[in-house]
Amino acid sequence: KQEVTQIPAALSVPEGENLVLNCSFTDSAIYNLQWFRQDPGKGLTSLLLIQSSQREQTSGRLNASLDKSSGRSTLYIAASQPGDSATYLCAVTNAGNMLTFGGGTRLMVKP
Amino acid sequence: KAGVTQTPRYLIKTRGQQVTLSCSPISGHRSVSWYQQTPGQGLQFLFEYFSETQRNKGNFPGRFSGRQFSNSRSEMNVSTLELGDSALYLCASRLLVQETQYFGPGTRLLVL
């Protein structure tokens, strides 16, 4: 059974810092990995999708990497802003086509 | 393109009642999945429908059921509601397995 873990569970940083969020998964037979953002009480916004054959994806200040063999992914946020404050979730798609989510990292960026 | 829409956005029910939630996927998407989000269990997969057929089901009791219509709109039904069914129910759609899943805003269900 796939298990996804995210570390840290919560993170507080001053504005302008670069930061890294970590995600690990137990079963490397994945189709892809997605990073999502969730604002309080809202749905999920897709940030980046990395296919199993890819090593990284970039979108603006966000960069996500994937090391499938070791079961790890990182989300790098450059020059963090208060508007980046949210919960960040990683999820993997494997057999069964369903997403298995990690518990999320709650990020607070202080002005 | 319009995003994934879910109705209603909020619901209050009492124990023992049943509830039906609706999801309209992005135009052209034939895959619709449902997830339950609670503070204790996080996000958990309920089921996925593709072209009106349930392709996969998560580890939830039979009180949770769903269906998909020919226009790809989907409904999920929870019968005999329990307090523990209080949650945010999220619907997602995608074009293909290897593509991005797009989520709706969710339906927040409170069971009293």
PDB file of C-alpha atoms in Angstrom:
ATOM      1  CA  LYS A   1       0.000   0.000   0.000  1.00  0.00           C
ATOM      2  CA  GLN A   2       1.406   3.377  -1.016  1.00  0.00           C
ATOM      3  CA  GLU A   3       2.229   5.759   1.819  1.00  0.00           C
ATOM      4  CA  VAL A   4       3.199   9.396   1.322  1.00  0.00           C
ATOM      5  CA  THR A   5       4.926  11.452   3.996  1.00  0.00           C
ATOM      6  CA  GLN A   6       5.618  15.165   4.039  1.00  0.00           C
ATOM      7  CA  ILE A   7       8.187  16.876   6.203  1.00  0.00           C
ATOM      8  CA  PRO A   8       7.974  19.289   7.903  1.00  0.00           C
ATOM      9  CA  ALA A   9       4.322  19.380   8.924  1.00  0.00           C
ATOM     10  CA  ALA A  10       4.554  23.131   9.469  1.00  0.00           C
ATOM     11  CA  LEU A  11       7.033  25.807   8.524  1.00  0.00           C
ATOM     12  CA  SER A  12       7.279  29.495   9.304  1.00  0.00           C
ATOM     13  CA  VAL A  13       9.756  31.681   7.414  1.00  0.00           C
ATOM     14  CA  PRO A  14      10.354  35.394   6.914  1.00  0.00           C
ATOM     15  CA  GLU A  15       9.472  36.904   3.565  1.00  0.00           C
ATOM     16  CA  GLY A  16      12.163  36.569   0.922  1.00  0.00           C
ATOM     17  CA  GLU A  17      13.600  33.252   2.081  1.00  0.00           C
ATOM     18  CA  ASN A  18      14.099  30.322  -0.247  1.00  0.00           C
ATOM     19  CA  LEU A  19      12.595  27.133   1.137  1.00  0.00           C
ATOM     20  CA  VAL A  20      12.303  23.430   0.450  1.00  0.00           C
ATOM     21  CA  LEU A  21       9.370  21.159   1.178  1.00  0.00           C
ATOM     22  CA  ASN A  22       9.925  17.420   1.233  1.00  0.00           C
ATOM     23  CA  CYS A  23       7.783  14.511   0.145  1.00  0.00           C
ATOM     24  CA  SER A  24       8.586  10.794   0.301  1.00  0.00           C
ATOM     25  CA  PHE A  25       6.660   7.773  -0.925  1.00  0.00           C
ATOM     26  CA  THR A  26       7.079   4.070  -0.279  1.00  0.00           C
ATOM     27  CA  ASP A  27       6.175   2.516  -3.644  1.00  0.00           C
ATOM     28  CA  SER A  28       8.292   3.778  -6.549  1.00  0.00           C
ATOM     29  CA  ALA A  29       5.911   2.350  -9.206  1.00  0.00           C
ATOM     30  CA  ILE A  30       4.200   5.662  -9.815  1.00  0.00           C
ATOM     31  CA  TYR A  31       2.780   7.252 -12.954  1.00  0.00           C
ATOM     32  CA  ASN A  32       3.378  10.777 -11.762  1.00  0.00           C
ATOM     33  CA  LEU A  33       3.638  13.073  -8.766  1.00  0.00           C
ATOM     34  CA  GLN A  34       1.730  16.289  -8.255  1.00  0.00           C
ATOM     35  CA  TRP A  35       2.198  19.204  -5.917  1.00  0.00           C
ATOM     36  CA  PHE A  36      -0.920  21.090  -4.839  1.00  0.00           C
ATOM     37  CA  ARG A  37      -1.646  24.177  -2.845  1.00  0.00           C
ATOM     38  CA  GLN A  38      -4.667  24.473  -0.558  1.00  0.00           C
ATOM     39  CA  ASP A  39      -5.860  27.675   1.049  1.00  0.00           C
ATOM     40  CA  PRO A  40      -7.948  27.356   4.239  1.00  0.00           C
ATOM     41  CA  GLY A  41     -11.393  25.929   3.542  1.00  0.00           C
ATOM     42  CA  LYS A  42     -10.787  25.818  -0.198  1.00  0.00           C
ATOM     43  CA  GLY A  43     -10.165  23.216  -2.865  1.00  0.00           C
ATOM     44  CA  LEU A  44      -6.788  22.176  -4.254  1.00  0.00           C
ATOM     45  CA  THR A  45      -4.849  24.126  -6.847  1.00  0.00           C
ATOM     46  CA  SER A  46      -2.422  22.121  -8.959  1.00  0.00           C
ATOM     47  CA  LEU A  47       1.067  23.625  -8.950  1.00  0.00           C
ATOM     48  CA  LEU A  48       3.277  21.152 -10.771  1.00  0.00           C
ATOM     49  CA  LEU A  49       2.985  17.700 -12.280  1.00  0.00           C
ATOM     50  CA  ILE A  50       6.059  15.526 -12.768  1.00  0.00           C
ATOM     51  CA  GLN A  51       5.754  12.404 -14.879  1.00  0.00           C
ATOM     52  CA  SER A  52       7.601   9.317 -13.656  1.00  0.00           C
ATOM     53  CA  SER A  53      10.143   9.679 -16.495  1.00  0.00           C
ATOM     54  CA  GLN A  54      10.962  13.282 -15.606  1.00  0.00           C
ATOM     55  CA  ARG A  55      13.394  14.632 -13.044  1.00  0.00           C
ATOM     56  CA  GLU A  56      12.000  18.109 -12.470  1.00  0.00           C
ATOM     57  CA  GLN A  57       9.454  20.720 -13.440  1.00  0.00           C
ATOM     58  CA  THR A  58       9.526  24.480 -13.042  1.00  0.00           C
ATOM     59  CA  SER A  59       6.829  27.113 -12.914  1.00  0.00           C
ATOM     60  CA  GLY A  60       7.790  30.645 -11.991  1.00  0.00           C
ATOM     61  CA  ARG A  61       9.335  30.650  -8.528  1.00  0.00           C
ATOM     62  CA  LEU A  62       8.492  26.981  -8.018  1.00  0.00           C
ATOM     63  CA  ASN A  63      10.712  24.043  -8.881  1.00  0.00           C
ATOM     64  CA  ALA A  64       9.821  20.434  -8.140  1.00  0.00           C
ATOM     65  CA  SER A  65      12.208  17.519  -8.424  1.00  0.00           C
ATOM     66  CA  LEU A  66      11.540  13.799  -8.464  1.00  0.00           C
ATOM     67  CA  ASP A  67      13.864  10.926  -7.583  1.00  0.00           C
ATOM     68  CA  LYS A  68      11.646   7.938  -8.237  1.00  0.00           C
ATOM     69  CA  SER A  69      14.201   5.313  -7.264  1.00  0.00           C
ATOM     70  CA  SER A  70      14.637   6.751  -3.794  1.00  0.00           C
ATOM     71  CA  GLY A  71      10.969   7.679  -3.435  1.00  0.00           C
ATOM     72  CA  ARG A  72      11.534  11.373  -2.887  1.00  0.00           C
ATOM     73  CA  SER A  73      10.357  14.699  -4.243  1.00  0.00           C
ATOM     74  CA  THR A  74      11.124  18.255  -3.212  1.00  0.00           C
ATOM     75  CA  LEU A  75       9.305  21.498  -3.881  1.00  0.00           C
ATOM     76  CA  TYR A  76      11.590  24.515  -3.929  1.00  0.00           C
ATOM     77  CA  ILE A  77      10.018  27.945  -3.485  1.00  0.00           C
ATOM     78  CA  ALA A  78      12.270  30.870  -4.292  1.00  0.00           C
ATOM     79  CA  ALA A  79      11.965  34.311  -2.727  1.00  0.00           C
ATOM     80  CA  SER A  80       8.913  33.422  -0.643  1.00  0.00           C
ATOM     81  CA  GLN A  81       6.078  35.939  -0.290  1.00  0.00           C
ATOM     82  CA  PRO A  82       3.228  36.266   2.241  1.00  0.00           C
ATOM     83  CA  GLY A  83       0.843  35.202  -0.525  1.00  0.00           C
ATOM     84  CA  ASP A  84       2.594  31.825  -0.592  1.00  0.00           C
ATOM     85  CA  SER A  85       1.142  31.049   2.838  1.00  0.00           C
ATOM     86  CA  ALA A  86      -0.989  27.917   2.432  1.00  0.00           C
ATOM     87  CA  THR A  87      -0.869  24.160   2.893  1.00  0.00           C
ATOM     88  CA  TYR A  88       1.193  22.345   0.290  1.00  0.00           C
ATOM     89  CA  LEU A  89       0.283  18.777  -0.554  1.00  0.00           C
ATOM     90  CA  CYS A  90       2.092  16.221  -2.634  1.00  0.00           C
ATOM     91  CA  ALA A  91       0.300  13.271  -4.174  1.00  0.00           C
ATOM     92  CA  VAL A  92       1.331  10.308  -6.286  1.00  0.00           C
ATOM     93  CA  THR A  93      -0.643   8.410  -8.906  1.00  0.00           C
ATOM     94  CA  ASN A  94       0.028   4.705  -9.201  1.00  0.00           C
ATOM     95  CA  ALA A  95      -1.850   1.495  -9.912  1.00  0.00           C
ATOM     96  CA  GLY A  96      -5.549   2.145  -9.581  1.00  0.00           C
ATOM     97  CA  ASN A  97      -5.192   5.639 -10.997  1.00  0.00           C
ATOM     98  CA  MET A  98      -5.974   7.235  -7.665  1.00  0.00           C
ATOM     99  CA  LEU A  99      -4.029   9.966  -5.944  1.00  0.00           C
ATOM    100  CA  THR A 100      -2.431   9.095  -2.621  1.00  0.00           C
ATOM    101  CA  PHE A 101      -1.786  12.252  -0.633  1.00  0.00           C
ATOM    102  CA  GLY A 102       0.716  13.190   1.998  1.00  0.00           C
ATOM    103  CA  GLY A 103      -0.401  14.952   5.143  1.00  0.00           C
ATOM    104  CA  GLY A 104       0.713  18.338   3.859  1.00  0.00           C
ATOM    105  CA  THR A 105       3.082  21.085   4.976  1.00  0.00           C
ATOM    106  CA  ARG A 106       1.465  24.201   6.424  1.00  0.00           C
ATOM    107  CA  LEU A 107       3.560  27.160   5.315  1.00  0.00           C
ATOM    108  CA  MET A 108       3.447  30.602   6.870  1.00  0.00           C
ATOM    109  CA  VAL A 109       5.481  33.386   5.270  1.00  0.00           C
ATOM    110  CA  LYS A 110       5.771  36.386   7.570  1.00  0.00           C
ATOM    111  CA  PRO A 111       6.054  39.915   6.146  1.00  0.00           C
TER     112      PRO A 111
ATOM    113  CA  LYS B   1     -12.725  26.764 -19.898  1.00  0.00           C
ATOM    114  CA  ALA B   2     -14.817  26.620 -16.788  1.00  0.00           C
ATOM    115  CA  GLY B   3     -13.271  24.723 -13.912  1.00  0.00           C
ATOM    116  CA  VAL B   4     -14.676  21.859 -11.891  1.00  0.00           C
ATOM    117  CA  THR B   5     -17.862  22.891 -10.150  1.00  0.00           C
ATOM    118  CA  GLN B   6     -19.462  21.312  -7.113  1.00  0.00           C
ATOM    119  CA  THR B   7     -22.881  21.819  -5.606  1.00  0.00           C
ATOM    120  CA  PRO B   8     -23.931  22.519  -2.998  1.00  0.00           C
ATOM    121  CA  ARG B   9     -20.987  24.243  -1.352  1.00  0.00           C
ATOM    122  CA  TYR B  10     -22.266  23.722   2.188  1.00  0.00           C
ATOM    123  CA  LEU B  11     -24.638  21.234   3.738  1.00  0.00           C
ATOM    124  CA  ILE B  12     -25.889  20.561   7.223  1.00  0.00           C
ATOM    125  CA  LYS B  13     -27.560  17.215   7.861  1.00  0.00           C
ATOM    126  CA  THR B  14     -28.491  15.139  10.882  1.00  0.00           C
ATOM    127  CA  ARG B  15     -27.411  11.605  11.690  1.00  0.00           C
ATOM    128  CA  GLY B  16     -29.310   8.956   9.780  1.00  0.00           C
ATOM    129  CA  GLN B  17     -30.165  11.179   6.837  1.00  0.00           C
ATOM    130  CA  GLN B  18     -28.762  10.740   3.358  1.00  0.00           C
ATOM    131  CA  VAL B  19     -27.079  13.294   1.125  1.00  0.00           C
ATOM    132  CA  THR B  20     -26.274  13.682  -2.571  1.00  0.00           C
ATOM    133  CA  LEU B  21     -23.407  15.808  -3.808  1.00  0.00           C
ATOM    134  CA  SER B  22     -22.903  16.861  -7.408  1.00  0.00           C
ATOM    135  CA  CYS B  23     -19.804  17.490  -9.510  1.00  0.00           C
ATOM    136  CA  SER B  24     -19.459  18.858 -13.028  1.00  0.00           C
ATOM    137  CA  PRO B  25     -16.024  18.209 -14.540  1.00  0.00           C
ATOM    138  CA  ILE B  26     -14.080  20.391 -16.910  1.00  0.00           C
ATOM    139  CA  SER B  27     -15.521  20.159 -20.396  1.00  0.00           C
ATOM    140  CA  GLY B  28     -14.019  17.204 -22.237  1.00  0.00           C
ATOM    141  CA  HIS B  29     -12.815  15.410 -19.107  1.00  0.00           C
ATOM    142  CA  ARG B  30     -14.348  11.978 -18.746  1.00  0.00           C
ATOM    143  CA  SER B  31     -12.608  10.943 -15.528  1.00  0.00           C
ATOM    144  CA  VAL B  32     -14.109  12.135 -12.258  1.00  0.00           C
ATOM    145  CA  SER B  33     -12.736  11.223  -8.843  1.00  0.00           C
ATOM    146  CA  TRP B  34     -14.042  11.916  -5.371  1.00  0.00           C
ATOM    147  CA  TYR B  35     -11.996  12.500  -2.211  1.00  0.00           C
ATOM    148  CA  GLN B  36     -12.853  13.028   1.428  1.00  0.00           C
ATOM    149  CA  GLN B  37     -10.791  15.429   3.512  1.00  0.00           C
ATOM    150  CA  THR B  38     -10.894  15.432   7.310  1.00  0.00           C
ATOM    151  CA  PRO B  39      -8.486  16.909   9.862  1.00  0.00           C
ATOM    152  CA  GLY B  40      -7.732  13.466  11.273  1.00  0.00           C
ATOM    153  CA  GLN B  41      -7.376  11.341   8.133  1.00  0.00           C
ATOM    154  CA  GLY B  42      -6.336  13.931   5.579  1.00  0.00           C
ATOM    155  CA  LEU B  43      -7.300  13.395   1.965  1.00  0.00           C
ATOM    156  CA  GLN B  44      -8.622   9.948   1.130  1.00  0.00           C
ATOM    157  CA  PHE B  45      -9.746   8.532  -2.196  1.00  0.00           C
ATOM    158  CA  LEU B  46     -13.387   7.526  -2.447  1.00  0.00           C
ATOM    159  CA  PHE B  47     -13.890   6.407  -6.046  1.00  0.00           C
ATOM    160  CA  GLU B  48     -13.225   7.214  -9.682  1.00  0.00           C
ATOM    161  CA  TYR B  49     -15.589   7.126 -12.631  1.00  0.00           C
ATOM    162  CA  PHE B  50     -14.706   7.046 -16.288  1.00  0.00           C
ATOM    163  CA  SER B  51     -17.292   6.990 -19.051  1.00  0.00           C
ATOM    164  CA  GLU B  52     -20.059   6.105 -16.571  1.00  0.00           C
ATOM    165  CA  THR B  53     -18.121   3.145 -15.115  1.00  0.00           C
ATOM    166  CA  GLN B  54     -16.599   2.981 -11.656  1.00  0.00           C
ATOM    167  CA  ARG B  55     -12.939   2.180 -12.218  1.00  0.00           C
ATOM    168  CA  ASN B  56     -11.686   2.115  -8.677  1.00  0.00           C
ATOM    169  CA  LYS B  57     -12.993   2.405  -5.141  1.00  0.00           C
ATOM    170  CA  GLY B  58     -11.288   3.396  -1.943  1.00  0.00           C
ATOM    171  CA  ASN B  59     -11.638   1.809   1.456  1.00  0.00           C
ATOM    172  CA  PHE B  60     -14.993   3.259   2.456  1.00  0.00           C
ATOM    173  CA  PRO B  61     -18.169   1.491   3.584  1.00  0.00           C
ATOM    174  CA  GLY B  62     -20.986   0.727   1.188  1.00  0.00           C
ATOM    175  CA  ARG B  63     -22.906   3.748   2.488  1.00  0.00           C
ATOM    176  CA  PHE B  64     -20.761   5.758   0.103  1.00  0.00           C
ATOM    177  CA  SER B  65     -21.775   5.359  -3.508  1.00  0.00           C
ATOM    178  CA  GLY B  66     -21.560   7.287  -6.716  1.00  0.00           C
ATOM    179  CA  ARG B  67     -22.477   7.398 -10.333  1.00  0.00           C
ATOM    180  CA  GLN B  68     -21.577   9.200 -13.502  1.00  0.00           C
ATOM    181  CA  PHE B  69     -23.889  10.364 -16.233  1.00  0.00           C
ATOM    182  CA  SER B  70     -23.370  10.357 -19.982  1.00  0.00           C
ATOM    183  CA  ASN B  71     -22.379  14.049 -19.879  1.00  0.00           C
ATOM    184  CA  SER B  72     -19.616  13.121 -17.366  1.00  0.00           C
ATOM    185  CA  ARG B  73     -21.325  14.874 -14.477  1.00  0.00           C
ATOM    186  CA  SER B  74     -21.038  12.816 -11.323  1.00  0.00           C
ATOM    187  CA  GLU B  75     -22.931  12.454  -8.090  1.00  0.00           C
ATOM    188  CA  MET B  76     -21.952  10.843  -4.850  1.00  0.00           C
ATOM    189  CA  ASN B  77     -24.414   9.688  -2.248  1.00  0.00           C
ATOM    190  CA  VAL B  78     -23.908   8.981   1.425  1.00  0.00           C
ATOM    191  CA  SER B  79     -26.692   7.124   3.169  1.00  0.00           C
ATOM    192  CA  THR B  80     -27.348   6.790   6.900  1.00  0.00           C
ATOM    193  CA  LEU B  81     -25.054   9.672   7.756  1.00  0.00           C
ATOM    194  CA  GLU B  82     -22.768   9.411  10.776  1.00  0.00           C
ATOM    195  CA  LEU B  83     -21.044  12.192  12.709  1.00  0.00           C
ATOM    196  CA  GLY B  84     -17.722  11.022  11.279  1.00  0.00           C
ATOM    197  CA  ASP B  85     -18.907  11.760   7.758  1.00  0.00           C
ATOM    198  CA  SER B  86     -18.473  15.460   8.449  1.00  0.00           C
ATOM    199  CA  ALA B  87     -15.786  16.486   5.992  1.00  0.00           C
ATOM    200  CA  LEU B  88     -14.857  18.460   2.920  1.00  0.00           C
ATOM    201  CA  TYR B  89     -15.751  16.380  -0.149  1.00  0.00           C
ATOM    202  CA  LEU B  90     -13.644  17.182  -3.160  1.00  0.00           C
ATOM    203  CA  CYS B  91     -14.231  16.236  -6.747  1.00  0.00           C
ATOM    204  CA  ALA B  92     -11.492  16.176  -9.380  1.00  0.00           C
ATOM    205  CA  SER B  93     -11.444  15.664 -13.116  1.00  0.00           C
ATOM    206  CA  ARG B  94      -8.749  14.894 -15.651  1.00  0.00           C
ATOM    207  CA  LEU B  95      -8.331  14.037 -19.269  1.00  0.00           C
ATOM    208  CA  LEU B  96      -5.987  11.067 -18.972  1.00  0.00           C
ATOM    209  CA  VAL B  97      -4.304   9.125 -16.185  1.00  0.00           C
ATOM    210  CA  GLN B  98      -0.989  10.807 -16.830  1.00  0.00           C
ATOM    211  CA  GLU B  99      -2.486  14.271 -16.810  1.00  0.00           C
ATOM    212  CA  THR B 100      -3.085  16.828 -14.084  1.00  0.00           C
ATOM    213  CA  GLN B 101      -6.052  16.359 -11.781  1.00  0.00           C
ATOM    214  CA  TYR B 102      -8.111  19.527 -11.411  1.00  0.00           C
ATOM    215  CA  PHE B 103     -10.071  19.935  -8.219  1.00  0.00           C
ATOM    216  CA  GLY B 104     -13.320  21.690  -7.498  1.00  0.00           C
ATOM    217  CA  PRO B 105     -13.900  23.970  -4.483  1.00  0.00           C
ATOM    218  CA  GLY B 106     -15.476  21.152  -2.489  1.00  0.00           C
ATOM    219  CA  THR B 107     -18.677  20.590  -0.584  1.00  0.00           C
ATOM    220  CA  ARG B 108     -18.418  21.014   3.160  1.00  0.00           C
ATOM    221  CA  LEU B 109     -20.745  18.585   4.910  1.00  0.00           C
ATOM    222  CA  LEU B 110     -21.575  18.925   8.585  1.00  0.00           C
ATOM    223  CA  VAL B 111     -23.451  16.081  10.240  1.00  0.00           C
ATOM    224  CA  LEU B 112     -25.134  16.931  13.547  1.00  0.00           C
TER     225      LEU B 112
END
